CSV table of C-alpha atoms and ligand atoms in Angstrom, one decimal:
chain,number,residue,atom,x,y,z
J,12,MET,CA,152.3,-1.7,163.1
J,13,LYS,CA,148.9,-2.1,163.8
J,14,ALA,CA,146.0,-3.6,161.7
J,15,LEU,CA,142.9,-4.9,162.1
J,16,VAL,CA,143.1,-8.4,161.0
J,17,LYS,CA,140.2,-11.4,160.2
J,18,ALA,CA,142.7,-13.4,162.3
J,19,LYS,CA,139.8,-16.5,162.6
J,20,GLY,CA,136.8,-17.9,160.5
J,21,GLU,CA,134.4,-16.4,163.4
J,22,GLU,CA,132.1,-13.5,163.7
J,23,GLY,CA,134.7,-10.1,164.9
J,24,LEU,CA,138.3,-8.6,163.1
J,25,TRP,CA,141.0,-8.2,166.0
J,26,LEU,CA,143.1,-5.3,166.1
J,27,GLN,CA,147.1,-6.9,166.4
J,28,GLU,CA,150.5,-6.7,166.0
J,29,VAL,CA,151.6,-7.5,162.4
J,30,PRO,CA,154.8,-6.4,160.6
J,31,GLU,CA,155.2,-3.4,158.6
J,32,PRO,CA,154.3,-4.0,154.9
J,33,LYS,CA,157.7,-3.7,152.4
J,34,ILE,CA,157.1,-2.1,149.1
J,35,LYS,CA,157.9,-3.1,145.7
J,36,PRO,CA,159.2,-0.9,142.9
J,37,HIS,CA,156.3,-0.3,141.4
J,38,GLU,CA,154.0,0.7,144.9
J,39,VAL,CA,154.1,3.5,147.8
J,40,LEU,CA,153.4,3.2,151.3
J,41,VAL,CA,151.1,4.9,152.5
J,42,LYS,CA,150.4,6.2,156.2
J,43,ILE,CA,146.7,5.5,157.0
J,44,LYS,CA,144.6,8.5,158.3
J,45,LYS,CA,141.3,7.2,158.3
J,46,SER,CA,139.4,4.5,157.3
J,47,ALA,CA,135.7,4.4,156.4
J,48,ILE,CA,133.5,0.9,157.1
J,49,CYS,CA,132.0,-0.6,153.9
J,50,GLY,CA,129.5,-3.2,154.2
J,51,THR,CA,131.1,-5.7,152.7
J,52,ASP,CA,134.0,-5.1,155.9
J,53,VAL,CA,130.4,-6.2,157.7
J,54,HIS,CA,129.8,-9.0,155.9
J,55,ILE,CA,133.6,-10.3,157.3
J,56,TYR,CA,133.0,-9.3,160.1
J,57,LYS,CA,129.9,-11.1,160.8
J,58,TRP,CA,131.5,-14.1,159.0
J,59,ASP,CA,128.2,-14.5,156.6
J,60,GLU,CA,128.2,-17.7,153.4
J,61,TRP,CA,129.6,-15.2,151.2
J,62,ALA,CA,132.9,-14.1,153.4
J,63,LYS,CA,133.4,-17.6,154.2
J,64,LYS,CA,134.2,-18.6,150.7
J,65,THR,CA,135.7,-15.2,149.5
J,66,ILE,CA,138.0,-13.9,152.2
J,67,PRO,CA,141.1,-15.8,152.9
J,68,VAL,CA,142.3,-15.9,157.0
J,69,PRO,CA,144.0,-14.7,158.7
J,70,MET,CA,144.6,-11.1,156.3
J,71,ILE,CA,144.3,-7.7,156.8
J,72,VAL,CA,141.1,-6.7,155.8
J,73,GLY,CA,139.7,-3.3,154.9
J,74,HIS,CA,139.4,-0.3,151.8
J,75,GLU,CA,138.0,2.7,152.6
J,76,PHE,CA,140.7,5.1,153.5
J,77,MET,CA,142.9,8.4,153.0
J,78,GLY,CA,146.5,9.1,154.2
J,79,GLU,CA,149.7,10.4,152.9
J,80,ILE,CA,152.8,8.8,151.2
J,81,ILE,CA,155.8,8.4,152.7
J,82,GLU,CA,157.8,6.6,150.6
J,83,VAL,CA,157.5,5.6,146.6
J,84,GLY,CA,159.3,2.6,144.9
J,85,GLU,CA,161.7,3.3,142.5
J,86,SER,CA,159.3,2.7,139.2
J,87,VAL,CA,157.0,5.1,140.9
J,88,GLN,CA,156.7,8.5,138.7
J,89,GLY,CA,154.5,11.6,139.4
J,90,LEU,CA,154.6,10.5,143.7
J,91,SER,CA,155.9,11.8,146.2
J,92,PRO,CA,156.4,11.6,150.1
J,93,GLY,CA,153.9,13.5,151.8
J,94,ASP,CA,151.0,13.8,148.6
J,95,ARG,CA,147.3,13.4,150.7
J,96,VAL,CA,145.6,10.0,148.6
J,97,CYS,CA,143.7,7.4,148.6
J,98,ALA,CA,143.3,4.6,146.2
J,99,GLU,CA,141.1,2.6,143.7
J,100,GLY,CA,139.9,-0.7,145.9
J,101,HIS,CA,140.0,-3.1,142.8
J,102,LEU,CA,143.4,-4.3,141.4
J,103,THR,CA,143.1,-5.0,137.1
J,104,CYS,CA,145.3,-7.6,135.3
J,105,GLY,CA,146.7,-5.2,132.8
J,106,GLN,CA,146.6,-8.3,130.1
J,107,CYS,CA,142.8,-9.4,129.7
J,108,ILE,CA,141.2,-7.3,126.4
J,109,SER,CA,139.2,-5.4,128.6
J,110,CYS,CA,142.4,-3.6,130.5
J,111,LYS,CA,144.5,-4.1,126.6
J,112,THR,CA,141.8,-2.5,124.6
J,113,GLY,CA,141.5,0.8,127.5
J,114,LYS,CA,139.1,-0.4,129.9
J,115,ARG,CA,140.6,-1.5,133.2
J,116,TYR,CA,137.2,-1.3,135.2
J,117,LEU,CA,135.9,-3.8,132.8
J,118,CYS,CA,139.0,-6.3,133.8
J,119,THR,CA,137.9,-9.4,133.8
J,120,SER,CA,140.3,-10.2,136.4
J,121,ARG,CA,139.6,-8.3,139.0
J,122,LYS,CA,140.4,-8.2,142.8
J,123,GLY,CA,139.6,-7.0,145.7
J,124,ILE,CA,141.7,-4.9,148.2
J,125,GLY,CA,140.6,-5.6,151.5
J,126,VAL,CA,138.5,-8.7,149.6
J,127,ASN,CA,141.4,-11.1,147.8
J,128,THR,CA,144.4,-9.2,149.4
J,129,THR,CA,145.8,-7.5,152.1
J,130,GLY,CA,143.8,-4.1,152.7
J,131,THR,CA,144.3,-1.3,154.7
J,132,PHE,CA,142.4,-1.5,157.9
J,133,ALA,CA,146.3,-0.9,158.7
J,134,GLU,CA,148.8,1.8,160.1
J,135,TYR,CA,150.5,1.4,156.6
J,136,ALA,CA,150.0,-0.5,153.4
J,137,ALA,CA,151.5,-1.3,150.3
J,138,LEU,CA,149.5,0.2,147.3
J,139,PRO,CA,150.0,-0.2,142.8
J,140,ALA,CA,151.1,3.2,142.4
J,141,GLU,CA,148.7,2.8,139.4
J,142,ASN,CA,145.9,3.3,142.4
J,143,ILE,CA,146.3,5.8,143.4
J,144,PHE,CA,143.8,8.9,143.7
J,145,LYS,CA,146.1,12.2,144.6
J,146,LEU,CA,143.4,14.5,146.8
J,147,PRO,CA,143.0,17.7,146.1
J,148,SER,CA,143.3,20.7,149.1
J,149,PHE,CA,138.9,21.3,148.9
J,150,VAL,CA,138.4,17.4,150.2
J,151,SER,CA,138.4,17.1,153.3
J,152,ASP,CA,140.5,14.0,155.3
J,153,ASP,CA,136.4,12.7,156.0
J,154,VAL,CA,135.1,12.6,153.0
J,155,ALA,CA,138.1,10.9,151.1
J,156,SER,CA,137.9,8.3,153.5
J,157,ILE,CA,134.8,7.4,151.9
J,158,PHE,CA,135.7,8.1,148.4
J,159,ASP,CA,135.3,4.6,147.7
J,160,PRO,CA,131.8,4.1,148.3
J,161,PHE,CA,131.1,7.7,146.5
J,162,GLY,CA,132.4,6.3,143.2
J,163,ASN,CA,130.1,3.2,143.5
J,164,ALA,CA,127.3,6.8,144.1
J,165,VAL,CA,128.7,8.6,141.6
J,166,HIS,CA,129.3,5.9,139.0
J,167,THR,CA,125.5,4.6,139.3
J,168,ALA,CA,123.8,8.0,139.5
J,169,LEU,CA,125.7,9.2,136.2
J,170,THR,CA,124.8,6.3,134.7
J,171,PHE,CA,121.8,7.9,132.6
J,172,ASN,CA,120.6,11.3,132.6
J,173,LEU,CA,118.5,12.7,136.4
J,174,THR,CA,117.8,16.3,134.8
J,175,ALA,CA,114.4,16.8,134.9
J,176,GLU,CA,113.3,13.0,135.0
J,177,ASP,CA,111.0,11.5,137.9
J,178,VAL,CA,114.1,9.2,140.2
J,179,LEU,CA,112.9,6.1,141.8
J,180,ILE,CA,116.1,5.8,144.7
J,181,THR,CA,115.1,2.5,146.4
J,182,GLY,CA,117.5,1.5,149.6
J,183,ALA,CA,118.8,5.1,151.5
J,184,GLY,CA,121.9,3.6,152.7
J,185,PRO,CA,124.6,5.5,153.1
J,186,ILE,CA,125.3,4.8,148.6
J,187,GLY,CA,121.5,5.4,148.1
J,188,CYS,CA,121.7,9.1,150.2
J,189,MET,CA,125.0,9.9,147.8
J,190,VAL,CA,123.0,9.1,145.2
J,191,THR,CA,119.9,10.8,146.3
J,192,ALA,CA,121.9,14.3,146.8
J,193,ILE,CA,123.3,13.8,143.1
J,194,ALA,CA,120.2,13.7,141.9
J,195,LYS,CA,118.9,16.6,143.8
J,196,MET,CA,121.7,18.1,142.3
J,197,ALA,CA,121.8,17.2,138.6
J,198,GLY,CA,118.2,18.7,138.9
J,199,ALA,CA,116.2,15.5,138.9
J,200,ARG,CA,112.0,16.8,139.6
J,201,HIS,CA,111.0,13.9,142.4
J,202,ILE,CA,113.5,12.0,143.8
J,203,ILE,CA,111.4,9.3,145.8
J,204,VAL,CA,113.4,7.5,147.9
J,205,THR,CA,112.4,4.5,149.9
J,206,ASP,CA,114.0,2.3,152.6
J,207,ILE,CA,112.2,0.1,155.7
J,208,ASN,CA,114.6,1.7,158.5
J,209,GLU,CA,112.9,5.7,159.3
J,210,GLY,CA,116.4,6.7,160.1
J,211,ARG,CA,117.9,6.2,156.7
J,212,LEU,CA,115.1,7.7,155.6
J,213,GLN,CA,115.4,10.7,157.1
J,214,LEU,CA,119.1,11.3,156.2
J,215,ALA,CA,117.6,11.2,152.7
J,216,LYS,CA,115.5,13.9,153.4
J,217,GLN,CA,118.5,15.6,154.1
J,218,MET,CA,120.4,14.7,151.2
J,219,GLY,CA,117.8,15.9,148.9
J,220,ALA,CA,114.9,13.5,148.7
J,221,THR,CA,111.4,15.2,147.9
J,222,HIS,CA,109.8,12.3,149.5
J,223,THR,CA,110.5,9.5,151.1
J,224,VAL,CA,108.3,6.3,151.4
J,225,ASP,CA,109.3,3.3,154.5
J,226,VAL,CA,107.6,0.3,152.9
J,227,SER,CA,107.4,-1.4,155.7
J,228,LYS,CA,104.2,0.8,156.4
J,229,THR,CA,102.9,2.1,153.5
J,230,SER,CA,103.5,0.4,150.0
J,231,LEU,CA,105.3,2.4,146.8
J,232,GLN,CA,102.3,1.8,144.9
J,233,GLU,CA,100.0,3.8,147.2
J,234,ALA,CA,102.4,6.5,148.2
J,235,VAL,CA,103.1,7.1,144.5
J,236,LYS,CA,99.4,7.2,144.0
J,237,THR,CA,98.7,9.6,147.0
J,238,LEU,CA,101.9,12.0,145.9
J,239,GLY,CA,100.1,12.0,142.4
J,240,ILE,CA,103.1,10.6,140.1
J,241,SER,CA,100.8,8.2,138.2
J,242,THR,CA,103.2,8.1,135.0
J,243,GLY,CA,105.9,6.1,136.7
J,244,PHE,CA,109.6,6.7,137.2
J,245,THR,CA,111.5,7.3,133.9
J,246,VAL,CA,114.9,6.2,136.0
J,247,GLY,CA,115.1,3.7,138.7
J,248,LEU,CA,118.6,3.7,140.9
J,249,GLU,CA,118.1,0.4,143.2
J,250,MET,CA,120.6,0.9,146.4
J,251,SER,CA,119.2,-1.7,148.5
J,252,GLY,CA,119.7,-5.4,147.1
J,253,SER,CA,116.4,-6.3,148.2
J,254,PRO,CA,114.3,-8.7,145.5
J,255,VAL,CA,111.1,-6.9,147.2
J,256,ALA,CA,112.7,-3.2,146.7
J,257,PHE,CA,113.5,-4.5,143.1
J,258,ASN,CA,110.4,-6.2,142.0
J,259,ASP,CA,108.6,-2.8,143.7
J,260,MET,CA,110.8,0.0,141.5
J,261,LEU,CA,109.6,-2.6,138.0
J,262,LYS,CA,106.4,-2.2,138.7
J,263,ALA,CA,106.5,1.3,139.4
J,264,MET,CA,108.4,2.4,136.3
J,265,ARG,CA,106.9,4.5,133.5
J,266,HIS,CA,107.1,2.5,129.8
J,267,GLY,CA,110.6,3.2,128.1
J,268,GLY,CA,112.4,3.4,131.5
J,269,GLN,CA,116.2,3.4,132.4
J,270,ILE,CA,116.9,1.6,136.0
J,271,ALA,CA,120.8,1.1,137.6
J,272,LEU,CA,121.2,-2.1,139.8
J,273,LEU,CA,124.0,-1.5,141.9
J,274,GLY,CA,122.3,-3.3,144.8
J,275,ILE,CA,123.5,-7.4,145.0
J,276,LEU,CA,120.7,-9.2,144.3
J,277,PRO,CA,120.8,-12.7,146.3
J,278,PRO,CA,121.3,-15.9,144.8
J,279,GLY,CA,117.9,-17.2,142.7
J,280,THR,CA,116.0,-13.6,142.6
J,281,VAL,CA,112.8,-14.3,140.6
J,282,ILE,CA,111.3,-11.0,138.7
J,283,ASP,CA,108.4,-10.5,136.3
J,284,TRP,CA,110.2,-10.3,133.2
J,285,ASP,CA,106.9,-9.1,131.6
J,286,LEU,CA,107.7,-6.3,133.4
J,287,VAL,CA,110.8,-5.4,131.6
J,288,ILE,CA,110.0,-6.6,128.3
J,289,PHE,CA,106.3,-5.3,127.3
J,290,LYS,CA,107.5,-2.4,129.6
J,291,LEU,CA,110.3,-1.9,127.1
J,292,LEU,CA,112.4,-1.3,130.3
J,293,ALA,CA,116.8,-1.1,130.0
J,294,ILE,CA,118.5,-2.8,133.6
J,295,LYS,CA,122.3,-1.9,133.6
J,296,GLY,CA,124.4,-3.5,136.5
J,297,ILE,CA,127.0,-1.1,138.2
J,298,TYR,CA,129.8,-2.4,140.1
J,299,GLY,CA,132.8,-0.5,141.0
J,300,ARG,CA,133.9,2.7,139.6
J,301,GLU,CA,134.8,3.6,135.9
J,302,GLY,CA,138.1,3.7,136.2
J,303,PHE,CA,139.4,6.5,136.9
J,304,SER,CA,136.8,9.1,135.2
J,305,THR,CA,134.7,8.6,137.7
J,306,TRP,CA,137.2,9.8,140.3
J,307,PHE,CA,137.9,12.9,138.4
J,308,GLN,CA,133.2,13.4,137.9
J,309,MET,CA,133.9,13.2,142.4
J,310,THR,CA,135.9,16.0,142.4
J,311,ASN,CA,133.8,18.3,140.1
J,312,LEU,CA,130.6,16.9,141.9
J,313,LEU,CA,132.4,18.2,145.6
J,314,GLU,CA,134.0,20.7,143.8
J,315,SER,CA,131.0,22.5,142.4
J,316,GLY,CA,129.3,21.9,146.0
J,317,LEU,CA,128.1,18.8,146.2
J,318,ASN,CA,127.6,17.9,149.8
J,319,ILE,CA,128.0,14.2,150.8
J,320,ASP,CA,129.2,15.2,155.1
J,321,PRO,CA,125.7,14.8,156.2
J,322,VAL,CA,125.9,11.0,154.9
J,323,ILE,CA,129.4,10.8,158.1
J,324,THR,CA,127.3,10.4,161.1
J,325,HIS,CA,130.4,8.5,163.2
J,326,ARG,CA,134.0,9.0,164.0
J,327,PHE,CA,136.4,6.6,166.4
J,328,PRO,CA,139.5,6.2,167.5
J,329,ILE,CA,140.4,2.5,166.0
J,330,GLU,CA,140.9,0.8,169.4
J,331,GLU,CA,136.7,1.4,169.7
J,332,PHE,CA,136.1,-0.2,166.1
J,333,ASP,CA,133.9,-2.7,167.2
J,334,HIS,CA,131.3,0.0,168.7
J,335,GLY,CA,131.0,0.8,164.9
J,336,PHE,CA,130.5,-2.3,163.3
J,337,ARG,CA,128.2,-2.9,165.5
J,338,LEU,CA,125.8,0.4,164.7
J,339,MET,CA,126.6,-1.1,160.9
J,340,LYS,CA,125.7,-3.7,161.6
J,341,ASP,CA,122.7,-2.5,163.4
J,342,GLY,CA,121.5,-0.8,160.2
J,343,LYS,CA,121.8,2.2,163.4
J,344,SER,CA,124.1,4.6,160.9
J,345,GLY,CA,125.3,5.7,158.1
J,346,LYS,CA,129.3,5.8,157.0
J,347,VAL,CA,131.1,5.0,160.2
J,348,ILE,CA,135.1,6.9,160.5
J,349,LEU,CA,138.2,5.1,162.3
J,350,ASN,CA,141.1,7.3,163.1
J,351,TRP,CA,144.2,5.8,163.6
J,352,GLU,CA,146.1,9.0,165.0
P,418,NAD,P1,123.1,-1.0,153.2
P,418,NAD,O1,123.2,-2.4,153.5
P,418,NAD,O2,124.1,0.0,154.0
P,418,NAD,O3,121.5,-0.2,152.6
P,418,NAD,C1,120.9,-0.6,151.9
P,418,NAD,C2,119.5,-0.5,152.3
P,418,NAD,O4,118.2,-1.1,152.0
P,418,NAD,C3,119.6,-0.3,153.9
P,418,NAD,O5,119.3,1.1,154.3
P,418,NAD,C4,118.3,-1.2,154.0
P,418,NAD,O6,117.6,-0.6,155.4
P,418,NAD,C5,117.2,-0.9,152.7
P,418,NAD,N1,116.4,-2.0,152.4
P,418,NAD,C6,116.5,-3.1,152.8
P,418,NAD,N2,115.0,-3.6,152.3
P,418,NAD,C7,114.2,-2.8,151.6
P,418,NAD,C8,113.1,-2.8,150.7
P,418,NAD,N3,112.4,-3.3,150.9
P,418,NAD,N4,113.0,-1.5,150.4
P,418,NAD,C9,113.8,-0.3,150.3
P,418,NAD,N5,115.0,-0.4,151.3
P,418,NAD,C10,114.9,-1.4,151.6
P,418,NAD,O7,124.5,-1.2,152.1
P,418,NAD,P2,125.4,-0.2,151.2
P,418,NAD,O8,126.8,0.0,151.3
P,418,NAD,O9,124.0,2.3,150.8
P,418,NAD,O10,125.1,-0.4,149.4
P,418,NAD,C11,123.7,0.0,149.2
P,418,NAD,C12,123.7,-1.4,148.5
P,418,NAD,O11,124.8,-1.5,146.8
P,418,NAD,C13,123.8,-2.9,148.9
P,418,NAD,O12,123.2,-4.5,148.2
P,418,NAD,C14,125.5,-3.2,149.0
P,418,NAD,O13,125.9,-4.2,148.5
P,418,NAD,C15,126.1,-3.2,147.7
P,418,NAD,N6,127.3,-2.3,146.9
P,418,NAD,C16,127.4,-2.5,145.4
P,418,NAD,C17,128.5,-2.4,144.8
P,418,NAD,C18,128.4,-2.7,144.0
P,418,NAD,O14,129.9,-2.2,143.3
P,418,NAD,N7,127.5,-3.4,142.8
P,418,NAD,C19,129.3,-1.8,145.8
P,418,NAD,C20,129.1,-1.1,146.9
P,418,NAD,C21,128.0,-1.6,147.7
P,419,ZN,ZN1,142.7,-7.0,132.9
């Protein structure tokens, strides 16, 4: 079969012929129809410091996909060939205190598909049945292929109440844009989205931002003054991983504000703790999805009319993967989908 392999410890990915996987009794074999490129895959492509110390080489990478089950292992129940599926990308151990107490999303030794173990940028993938999510028919193939980052967005956005709140979203990448659409649907009053990329701010506007601020041109403080929102934000959703954005957010929060932190800040990031303490701010880290609770929230939101289609900006056949990765690398796209057939 064809697969996108991190074959060498240098920039790039390679489309190669590899053996088809064989399933274990607890696994299913999925024929992949669509893959999507995640920011994590771009780190792996670029072979940055994080990738060098994390990714075993050679390995098939990738974790955002949808496809169809074509074979089920002998101990698998409730899944059959022909099922349209995607999968939770975090593998949990089942043995640690979190797993044993019914909070698998807090597993202390979880592994990432396509990061720590064989990924899904391939024609076929063998995956544990317990990670599989069956897709309802109202979810399109394209949207299904971005369920993993959509889940990050839903997990972040639904951590704090957004209805009637003033919400600051820093970072209008694909996940920030999906968060924006959820905040709009939840009935937030002001939804201010910041970025340093004009194209992405336009997308945020389309997804429901009431105001966007290009912080490379106007400071957030200045923009907030002009907009007349002087009391500060009650909810902050950090979606950029930028220390500058996070520090600006801390300054812009109202006393008692709540912050959900999805963006991965670089090691050694310094913040003004006085702002956290004297403004009595609550900061909550967000990682992945909150197990399948998030997955059902995702389908429920879509069924009740949430539209995340605009965040998908490019589609390529798998042979043109390099084009997709370059667009992502240069911040010139939303989500990029790679088609296997
Ligand atoms: P992305 O890199 O596409 O988006 C980040 C955006 O932030 C970009 O559009 C960038 O231009 C913008 N940005 C940079 N500096 C900024 C600044 N000073 N102010 C405002 N915006 C600024 O990433 P994404 O795929 O949308 O993911 C968002 C973040 O979440 C990333 O940091 C990613 O690493 C992280 N992430 C975390 C998890 C998790 O489980 N915690 C999962 C997926 C992604
Ligand atoms: Zn565990």
